[in-house]
Amino acid sequence: VLMRSSAKSACGTEMEDLYDHVERKQCECLNADESFPLSNAIDREAREDDEKFLKSDCDAQLLLHIAFQQIVKIHSIVIYTCQKHRAVGPKKIALFVNKPHLDFSSCESEKTSQEMELTDDLLDGRPLELKFTSFQNVSSLSILVKGNMSGDEDEPTIISKLSFLGFTTNIEGRKRTLEEQKAASAGDWLNPK
């Protein structure tokens, strides 16, 4: 399995695997088989086990929502489907930036950030470059898998591993103290003492 922890962008800047910045508790997948959940594809430990994968439930479609702990810049995604399941790996995908509440019907009317048609050789774990300008301020990424390599709408789709390469954004400025955070949360900032 080729899952790189870092790579270089075209301009030579070191990219990182954004795994540590994924808010895993906020991630979800619609139409996933309960026995083969999203965590099988994104968790670091599961990435090393080809017997753990994400699988769609009642048809070929999947809708993944990936939440990040902070704003990130995504340069590329890595979609890997092991050779044994490559015939049902994802073929057509649509990416949506900062649209965490999409469902299958709303994807039809929502503007995509990028669409991709994958080929068998692109599912080998290599980074797939995105239109970087569309993925600069990402707090969440939704991935609609429209179909798989089989072409059969009823055949479940399998994704063995999924990762994101890019950069975290550094927001300059002073961090609030714990007291300031509590005050802001309580609305005390409206009535300063």
Coordinates of C-alpha atoms in Angstrom, one line a residue:
V1 CA 0.0 0.0 0.0
L2 CA 1.5 3.3 -1.1
M3 CA 0.4 5.9 1.5
R4 CA 2.8 8.7 1.8
S5 CA 3.1 10.7 5.0
S6 CA 4.4 13.6 3.0
A7 CA 5.2 14.7 -0.5
K8 CA 6.4 17.8 -2.3
S9 CA 4.1 20.1 -4.3
A10 CA 5.1 21.4 -7.7
C11 CA 6.7 24.4 -6.1
G12 CA 8.8 22.2 -3.9
T13 CA 7.0 22.9 -0.6
E14 CA 6.7 19.9 1.7
M15 CA 3.1 18.7 2.1
E16 CA 1.8 16.6 4.9
D17 CA -0.7 13.9 5.3
L18 CA -3.5 15.8 6.9
Y19 CA -4.6 12.7 9.0
D20 CA -3.7 14.4 12.3
H21 CA -6.0 17.3 11.4
V22 CA -9.1 15.2 10.6
E23 CA -11.8 15.5 13.2
R24 CA -12.7 11.8 13.0
K25 CA -15.7 12.0 15.3
Q26 CA -17.3 14.5 12.9
C27 CA -16.7 12.4 9.8
E28 CA -19.5 10.3 8.4
C29 CA -20.4 8.4 5.3
L30 CA -23.9 8.0 3.9
N31 CA -24.8 4.6 2.4
A32 CA -21.9 2.8 4.0
D33 CA -22.2 -0.9 4.9
E34 CA -22.2 -1.0 8.8
S35 CA -19.6 -3.8 8.7
F36 CA -17.3 -1.8 6.5
P37 CA -17.4 1.8 7.8
L38 CA -15.6 5.0 6.8
S39 CA -13.1 4.6 9.7
N40 CA -11.6 1.5 7.8
A41 CA -10.5 3.8 5.0
I42 CA -9.3 6.9 7.0
D43 CA -7.8 5.5 10.3
R44 CA -4.1 5.2 10.2
E45 CA -4.0 1.7 11.7
A46 CA -6.6 0.4 9.3
R47 CA -4.7 1.8 6.3
E48 CA -2.2 -1.1 6.7
D49 CA -4.8 -3.8 6.6
D50 CA -6.2 -4.7 3.1
E51 CA -9.1 -6.6 4.8
K52 CA -10.4 -3.4 6.3
F53 CA -12.1 -1.1 3.8
L54 CA -15.1 1.2 3.2
K55 CA -17.9 -0.4 1.3
S56 CA -21.2 1.0 0.1
D57 CA -24.4 -0.6 1.2
C58 CA -27.3 -0.9 -1.2
D59 CA -25.8 0.5 -4.4
A60 CA -22.6 2.0 -5.8
Q61 CA -23.0 5.5 -4.4
L62 CA -21.2 6.8 -1.3
L63 CA -21.3 10.3 0.2
L64 CA -18.3 11.0 2.6
H65 CA -18.1 14.0 4.8
I66 CA -14.6 14.7 6.1
A67 CA -14.3 17.4 8.8
F68 CA -11.0 19.1 9.7
Q69 CA -10.0 20.5 13.1
Q70 CA -8.7 23.6 11.5
I71 CA -8.7 25.3 8.0
V72 CA -6.5 23.3 5.6
K73 CA -5.3 23.6 2.1
I74 CA -5.7 20.4 0.2
H75 CA -3.3 19.8 -2.6
S76 CA -4.2 16.2 -3.5
I77 CA -6.2 13.2 -2.3
V78 CA -5.1 9.6 -2.3
I79 CA -7.7 7.0 -3.1
Y80 CA -6.5 3.4 -2.9
T81 CA -8.4 0.3 -3.7
C82 CA -6.5 -2.9 -3.3
Q83 CA -6.0 -5.0 -6.5
K84 CA -8.5 -7.7 -5.2
H85 CA -11.3 -5.1 -5.2
R86 CA -10.1 -2.8 -8.0
A87 CA -13.0 -3.8 -10.3
V88 CA -15.4 -2.0 -7.8
G89 CA -13.2 0.9 -6.9
P90 CA -14.6 4.4 -7.4
K91 CA -14.8 5.7 -10.9
K92 CA -16.7 9.0 -10.9
I93 CA -16.4 11.3 -7.9
A94 CA -17.5 14.9 -7.1
L95 CA -15.8 17.0 -4.5
F96 CA -17.6 19.7 -2.5
V97 CA -15.7 22.2 -0.2
N98 CA -17.3 23.3 3.1
K99 CA -20.7 21.7 2.4
P100 CA -21.0 19.4 5.5
H101 CA -24.8 19.0 5.3
L102 CA -25.1 17.6 1.8
D103 CA -27.2 14.5 1.2
F104 CA -27.6 12.6 -2.1
S105 CA -30.4 14.7 -3.4
S106 CA -28.8 18.1 -2.6
C107 CA -25.6 17.0 -4.4
E108 CA -27.5 17.1 -7.6
S109 CA -28.2 20.9 -7.4
E110 CA -25.0 22.0 -5.5
K111 CA -22.1 23.3 -7.5
T112 CA -19.0 21.0 -7.3
S113 CA -15.5 22.2 -6.5
Q114 CA -14.1 19.5 -8.8
E115 CA -15.2 16.4 -10.5
M116 CA -12.9 13.5 -11.4
E117 CA -13.2 10.4 -13.5
L118 CA -10.7 7.8 -12.2
T119 CA -9.1 4.9 -14.0
D120 CA -7.9 1.6 -12.6
D121 CA -4.3 2.8 -12.4
L122 CA -5.2 5.9 -10.4
L123 CA -6.5 3.7 -7.6
D124 CA -3.0 2.5 -6.7
G125 CA -2.4 5.0 -4.0
R126 CA -0.8 7.8 -5.9
P127 CA -1.7 11.4 -5.0
L128 CA -4.4 12.8 -7.3
E129 CA -3.8 16.6 -7.7
L130 CA -6.7 18.8 -7.1
K131 CA -7.4 22.3 -8.5
F132 CA -5.5 23.8 -5.7
T133 CA -7.2 27.2 -5.9
S134 CA -10.5 25.6 -5.1
F135 CA -9.2 23.9 -2.0
Q136 CA -7.5 26.7 -0.1
N137 CA -9.8 27.3 2.9
V138 CA -11.2 23.9 3.6
S139 CA -12.9 23.1 6.9
S140 CA -14.8 20.1 5.5
L141 CA -14.7 18.1 2.3
S142 CA -17.6 16.1 0.9
I143 CA -16.9 13.4 -1.6
L144 CA -19.7 12.0 -3.7
V145 CA -18.9 8.6 -5.3
K146 CA -21.3 8.5 -8.2
G147 CA -20.3 5.0 -9.5
N148 CA -17.6 2.4 -9.6
M149 CA -15.4 0.7 -12.2
S150 CA -17.9 -2.1 -12.7
G151 CA -20.4 0.3 -14.3
D152 CA -23.2 -1.6 -12.4
E153 CA -25.2 0.8 -10.3
D154 CA -26.2 -2.0 -7.9
E155 CA -22.6 -3.3 -7.3
P156 CA -21.2 -1.9 -4.0
T157 CA -18.1 0.4 -4.2
I158 CA -15.0 -0.3 -2.2
I159 CA -12.4 2.2 -1.0
S160 CA -9.5 0.6 0.8
K161 CA -7.7 3.8 1.9
L162 CA -8.3 7.5 1.7
S163 CA -6.0 10.3 2.7
F164 CA -5.4 14.0 2.0
L165 CA -2.1 15.8 1.3
G166 CA -1.8 19.5 1.9
F167 CA -1.0 22.2 4.4
T168 CA -2.4 23.6 7.5
T169 CA -3.1 27.3 7.5
N170 CA -1.3 29.4 10.1
I171 CA -3.5 32.2 11.4
E172 CA -1.4 34.8 12.9
G173 CA -2.3 36.7 16.0
R174 CA -2.6 36.2 19.7
K175 CA -4.6 33.3 21.0
R176 CA -7.3 34.0 23.5
T177 CA -6.7 33.0 27.1
L178 CA -9.0 30.4 28.7
E179 CA -10.9 33.2 30.5
E180 CA -11.4 35.1 27.3
Q181 CA -12.7 32.0 25.6
K182 CA -15.1 31.3 28.4
A183 CA -16.3 34.9 28.5
A184 CA -16.9 34.9 24.7
S185 CA -18.8 31.6 25.0
A186 CA -21.0 33.0 27.7
G187 CA -21.6 36.2 25.9
D188 CA -19.7 38.3 28.5
W189 CA -17.9 40.1 25.8
L190 CA -21.0 42.1 25.2
N191 CA -20.8 43.5 28.7
P192 CA -17.1 44.1 29.4
K193 CA -16.2 44.7 33.1

